PDB file of C-alpha atoms in Angstrom:
ATOM      1  CA  UNK A   1     -69.186 -12.117 -32.471  1.00  0.00           C
ATOM      2  CA  UNK A   2     -67.772 -12.401 -35.952  1.00  0.00           C
ATOM      3  CA  UNK A   3     -66.839 -15.883 -37.144  1.00  0.00           C
ATOM      4  CA  UNK A   4     -63.178 -14.938 -37.588  1.00  0.00           C
ATOM      5  CA  UNK A   5     -63.018 -13.688 -33.979  1.00  0.00           C
ATOM      6  CA  UNK A   6     -64.301 -16.888 -32.397  1.00  0.00           C
ATOM      7  CA  UNK A   7     -61.868 -18.663 -30.093  1.00  0.00           C
ATOM      8  CA  UNK A   8     -61.038 -22.261 -30.910  1.00  0.00           C
ATOM      9  CA  UNK A   9     -63.281 -23.654 -28.166  1.00  0.00           C
ATOM     10  CA  UNK A  10     -66.310 -22.090 -29.888  1.00  0.00           C
ATOM     11  CA  UNK A  11     -65.619 -23.566 -33.325  1.00  0.00           C
ATOM     12  CA  UNK A  12     -67.808 -26.600 -34.002  1.00  0.00           C
ATOM     13  CA  UNK A  13     -65.312 -28.249 -36.352  1.00  0.00           C
ATOM     14  CA  UNK A  14     -62.709 -28.176 -33.577  1.00  0.00           C
ATOM     15  CA  UNK A  15     -65.138 -30.071 -31.318  1.00  0.00           C
ATOM     16  CA  UNK A  16     -65.998 -32.564 -34.073  1.00  0.00           C
ATOM     17  CA  UNK A  17     -62.309 -33.230 -34.680  1.00  0.00           C
ATOM     18  CA  UNK A  18     -61.639 -33.536 -30.954  1.00  0.00           C
ATOM     19  CA  UNK A  19     -64.515 -35.995 -30.494  1.00  0.00           C
ATOM     20  CA  UNK A  20     -63.388 -38.107 -33.466  1.00  0.00           C
ATOM     21  CA  UNK A  21     -59.798 -38.268 -32.191  1.00  0.00           C
ATOM     22  CA  UNK A  22     -61.056 -39.382 -28.777  1.00  0.00           C
ATOM     23  CA  UNK A  23     -63.278 -41.983 -30.429  1.00  0.00           C
ATOM     24  CA  UNK A  24     -60.442 -43.373 -32.569  1.00  0.00           C
ATOM     25  CA  UNK A  25     -58.095 -43.528 -29.589  1.00  0.00           C
ATOM     26  CA  UNK A  26     -60.739 -45.307 -27.506  1.00  0.00           C
ATOM     27  CA  UNK A  27     -61.440 -47.749 -30.368  1.00  0.00           C
ATOM     28  CA  UNK A  28     -57.749 -48.610 -30.686  1.00  0.00           C
ATOM     29  CA  UNK A  29     -57.575 -49.141 -26.915  1.00  0.00           C
ATOM     30  CA  UNK A  30     -60.707 -51.338 -27.012  1.00  0.00           C
ATOM     31  CA  UNK A  31     -59.227 -53.569 -29.726  1.00  0.00           C
ATOM     32  CA  UNK A  32     -55.941 -53.821 -27.824  1.00  0.00           C
ATOM     33  CA  UNK A  33     -57.715 -54.645 -24.543  1.00  0.00           C
ATOM     34  CA  UNK A  34     -59.762 -57.341 -26.315  1.00  0.00           C
ATOM     35  CA  UNK A  35     -56.612 -58.820 -27.844  1.00  0.00           C
ATOM     36  CA  UNK A  36     -57.432 -57.901 -31.454  1.00  0.00           C
ATOM     37  CA  UNK A  37     -54.517 -56.761 -33.608  1.00  0.00           C
ATOM     38  CA  UNK A  38     -56.684 -54.334 -35.557  1.00  0.00           C
ATOM     39  CA  UNK A  39     -56.786 -50.610 -36.247  1.00  0.00           C
ATOM     40  CA  UNK A  40     -59.996 -48.554 -36.432  1.00  0.00           C
ATOM     41  CA  UNK A  41     -59.470 -48.150 -40.213  1.00  0.00           C
ATOM     42  CA  UNK A  42     -59.082 -51.897 -40.658  1.00  0.00           C
ATOM     43  CA  UNK A  43     -62.245 -52.480 -38.613  1.00  0.00           C
ATOM     44  CA  UNK A  44     -64.270 -50.082 -40.775  1.00  0.00           C
ATOM     45  CA  UNK A  45     -63.205 -51.964 -43.900  1.00  0.00           C
ATOM     46  CA  UNK A  46     -64.046 -55.357 -42.391  1.00  0.00           C
ATOM     47  CA  UNK A  47     -67.441 -54.076 -41.214  1.00  0.00           C
ATOM     48  CA  UNK A  48     -68.192 -52.608 -44.634  1.00  0.00           C
ATOM     49  CA  UNK A  49     -67.309 -55.906 -46.323  1.00  0.00           C
ATOM     50  CA  UNK A  50     -69.511 -57.763 -43.854  1.00  0.00           C
ATOM     51  CA  UNK A  51     -72.434 -55.479 -44.733  1.00  0.00           C
ATOM     52  CA  UNK A  52     -71.819 -55.478 -48.504  1.00  0.00           C
ATOM     53  CA  UNK A  53     -69.894 -58.484 -49.731  1.00  0.00           C
ATOM     54  CA  UNK A  54     -67.955 -58.569 -52.958  1.00  0.00           C
ATOM     55  CA  UNK A  55     -67.157 -54.858 -53.361  1.00  0.00           C
ATOM     56  CA  UNK A  56     -64.549 -53.533 -55.750  1.00  0.00           C
ATOM     57  CA  UNK A  57     -61.695 -51.594 -54.196  1.00  0.00           C
ATOM     58  CA  UNK A  58     -63.141 -48.362 -55.595  1.00  0.00           C
ATOM     59  CA  UNK A  59     -66.594 -49.110 -54.123  1.00  0.00           C
ATOM     60  CA  UNK A  60     -65.004 -49.984 -50.805  1.00  0.00           C
ATOM     61  CA  UNK A  61     -62.927 -46.787 -50.759  1.00  0.00           C
ATOM     62  CA  UNK A  62     -66.055 -44.763 -51.428  1.00  0.00           C
ATOM     63  CA  UNK A  63     -68.100 -46.666 -48.814  1.00  0.00           C
ATOM     64  CA  UNK A  64     -65.559 -45.976 -46.061  1.00  0.00           C
ATOM     65  CA  UNK A  65     -64.596 -42.465 -47.244  1.00  0.00           C
ATOM     66  CA  UNK A  66     -60.943 -43.282 -47.858  1.00  0.00           C
ATOM     67  CA  UNK A  67     -58.703 -42.686 -50.844  1.00  0.00           C
ATOM     68  CA  UNK A  68     -57.868 -45.733 -52.982  1.00  0.00           C
ATOM     69  CA  UNK A  69     -54.124 -45.568 -52.156  1.00  0.00           C
ATOM     70  CA  UNK A  70     -54.660 -45.864 -48.400  1.00  0.00           C
ATOM     71  CA  UNK A  71     -57.236 -48.606 -48.997  1.00  0.00           C
ATOM     72  CA  UNK A  72     -54.614 -50.566 -50.949  1.00  0.00           C
ATOM     73  CA  UNK A  73     -52.153 -50.482 -48.048  1.00  0.00           C
ATOM     74  CA  UNK A  74     -54.839 -51.479 -45.561  1.00  0.00           C
ATOM     75  CA  UNK A  75     -56.091 -54.287 -47.800  1.00  0.00           C
ATOM     76  CA  UNK A  76     -52.526 -55.580 -48.137  1.00  0.00           C
ATOM     77  CA  UNK A  77     -52.301 -55.861 -44.339  1.00  0.00           C
ATOM     78  CA  UNK A  78     -55.723 -57.487 -44.019  1.00  0.00           C
ATOM     79  CA  UNK A  79     -54.876 -59.954 -46.785  1.00  0.00           C
ATOM     80  CA  UNK A  80     -51.573 -60.807 -45.070  1.00  0.00           C
ATOM     81  CA  UNK A  81     -53.587 -61.632 -41.924  1.00  0.00           C
ATOM     82  CA  UNK A  82     -55.937 -63.751 -44.091  1.00  0.00           C
ATOM     83  CA  UNK A  83     -58.960 -61.628 -43.096  1.00  0.00           C
ATOM     84  CA  UNK A  84     -59.812 -60.676 -46.680  1.00  0.00           C
ATOM     85  CA  UNK A  85     -59.316 -62.101 -50.139  1.00  0.00           C
ATOM     86  CA  UNK A  86     -59.003 -60.313 -53.460  1.00  0.00           C
ATOM     87  CA  UNK A  87     -60.718 -61.850 -56.469  1.00  0.00           C
ATOM     88  CA  UNK A  88     -59.683 -60.691 -59.953  1.00  0.00           C
ATOM     89  CA  UNK A  89     -62.540 -59.497 -62.157  1.00  0.00           C
ATOM     90  CA  UNK A  90     -60.429 -58.230 -65.051  1.00  0.00           C
ATOM     91  CA  UNK A  91     -56.931 -56.798 -65.585  1.00  0.00           C
ATOM     92  CA  UNK A  92     -57.649 -53.645 -63.623  1.00  0.00           C
ATOM     93  CA  UNK A  93     -60.478 -54.629 -61.308  1.00  0.00           C
ATOM     94  CA  UNK A  94     -60.832 -57.008 -58.438  1.00  0.00           C
ATOM     95  CA  UNK A  95     -63.388 -57.508 -55.721  1.00  0.00           C
ATOM     96  CA  UNK A  96     -62.651 -57.786 -52.044  1.00  0.00           C
ATOM     97  CA  UNK A  97     -64.255 -60.465 -49.886  1.00  0.00           C
ATOM     98  CA  UNK A  98     -64.130 -61.391 -46.231  1.00  0.00           C
ATOM     99  CA  UNK A  99     -62.559 -64.765 -45.556  1.00  0.00           C
ATOM    100  CA  UNK A 100     -64.059 -67.105 -42.975  1.00  0.00           C
ATOM    101  CA  UNK A 101     -61.412 -65.862 -40.536  1.00  0.00           C
ATOM    102  CA  UNK A 102     -62.420 -62.261 -41.312  1.00  0.00           C
ATOM    103  CA  UNK A 103     -66.138 -63.022 -40.890  1.00  0.00           C
ATOM    104  CA  UNK A 104     -65.456 -64.798 -37.591  1.00  0.00           C
ATOM    105  CA  UNK A 105     -63.489 -61.771 -36.377  1.00  0.00           C
ATOM    106  CA  UNK A 106     -66.301 -59.381 -37.338  1.00  0.00           C
ATOM    107  CA  UNK A 107     -68.829 -61.595 -35.534  1.00  0.00           C
ATOM    108  CA  UNK A 108     -66.596 -61.595 -32.461  1.00  0.00           C
ATOM    109  CA  UNK A 109     -66.160 -57.821 -32.426  1.00  0.00           C
ATOM    110  CA  UNK A 110     -69.776 -56.787 -33.148  1.00  0.00           C
ATOM    111  CA  UNK A 111     -71.137 -57.310 -29.591  1.00  0.00           C
ATOM    112  CA  UNK A 112     -68.213 -55.350 -28.131  1.00  0.00           C
ATOM    113  CA  UNK A 113     -68.567 -52.623 -30.758  1.00  0.00           C
ATOM    114  CA  UNK A 114     -72.270 -52.231 -29.925  1.00  0.00           C
ATOM    115  CA  UNK A 115     -71.519 -51.822 -26.199  1.00  0.00           C
ATOM    116  CA  UNK A 116     -68.770 -49.374 -27.071  1.00  0.00           C
ATOM    117  CA  UNK A 117     -70.998 -47.265 -29.352  1.00  0.00           C
ATOM    118  CA  UNK A 118     -73.726 -47.148 -26.724  1.00  0.00           C
ATOM    119  CA  UNK A 119     -71.197 -45.864 -24.186  1.00  0.00           C
ATOM    120  CA  UNK A 120     -70.199 -43.141 -26.636  1.00  0.00           C
ATOM    121  CA  UNK A 121     -73.759 -41.812 -26.926  1.00  0.00           C
ATOM    122  CA  UNK A 122     -74.697 -42.212 -23.262  1.00  0.00           C
ATOM    123  CA  UNK A 123     -76.868 -39.347 -22.075  1.00  0.00           C
ATOM    124  CA  UNK A 124     -77.941 -38.342 -25.581  1.00  0.00           C
ATOM    125  CA  UNK A 125     -81.633 -38.736 -26.384  1.00  0.00           C
ATOM    126  CA  UNK A 126     -82.967 -40.333 -29.550  1.00  0.00           C
ATOM    127  CA  UNK A 127     -84.245 -36.934 -30.663  1.00  0.00           C
ATOM    128  CA  UNK A 128     -80.828 -35.338 -30.109  1.00  0.00           C
ATOM    129  CA  UNK A 129     -79.219 -38.158 -32.114  1.00  0.00           C
ATOM    130  CA  UNK A 130     -81.635 -37.546 -35.013  1.00  0.00           C
ATOM    131  CA  UNK A 131     -80.757 -33.845 -35.037  1.00  0.00           C
ATOM    132  CA  UNK A 132     -77.050 -34.631 -34.726  1.00  0.00           C
ATOM    133  CA  UNK A 133     -77.182 -37.053 -37.667  1.00  0.00           C
ATOM    134  CA  UNK A 134     -79.074 -34.507 -39.767  1.00  0.00           C
ATOM    135  CA  UNK A 135     -76.497 -31.821 -38.951  1.00  0.00           C
ATOM    136  CA  UNK A 136     -73.618 -34.127 -39.889  1.00  0.00           C
ATOM    137  CA  UNK A 137     -75.349 -35.101 -43.145  1.00  0.00           C
ATOM    138  CA  UNK A 138     -75.837 -31.424 -44.009  1.00  0.00           C
ATOM    139  CA  UNK A 139     -72.184 -30.613 -43.274  1.00  0.00           C
ATOM    140  CA  UNK A 140     -71.114 -33.587 -45.404  1.00  0.00           C
ATOM    141  CA  UNK A 141     -73.378 -32.500 -48.256  1.00  0.00           C
ATOM    142  CA  UNK A 142     -72.136 -28.908 -48.046  1.00  0.00           C
ATOM    143  CA  UNK A 143     -68.528 -30.026 -48.425  1.00  0.00           C
ATOM    144  CA  UNK A 144     -69.067 -32.737 -51.026  1.00  0.00           C
ATOM    145  CA  UNK A 145     -71.204 -30.553 -53.288  1.00  0.00           C
ATOM    146  CA  UNK A 146     -68.160 -28.349 -53.738  1.00  0.00           C
ATOM    147  CA  UNK A 147     -66.228 -31.266 -55.316  1.00  0.00           C
TER     148      UNK A 147
END
């Protein structure tokens, strides 16, 4: 069958998008059920800052694959909640740090996030996960090399 004749349910990118939407919806529900007023995008930023402290906004945007404008809006919300702090480096650059409140929140969420991730990959072998990761890396490389 030619690629252009494939029905939607045979297109891998459709299934990737569908899986990611289900994952994001489940993550939002998990945070709500746990009583955390947090979006999946906010969580990714907090987790990235926990792993690599003192990142510039540009580094952070790159690390979480978001554009700088959307990062700014998200950082504004996180700063309002006192989960992060911006530290001026020069007129145009500042670094972003987790506050103690932000670090405590990350530490609280991590055990739940681990259980949640394990549920998401239930029934998938380690070997299948290695292949899956390699496939995703190749797809990412194929699209980013075009930039």
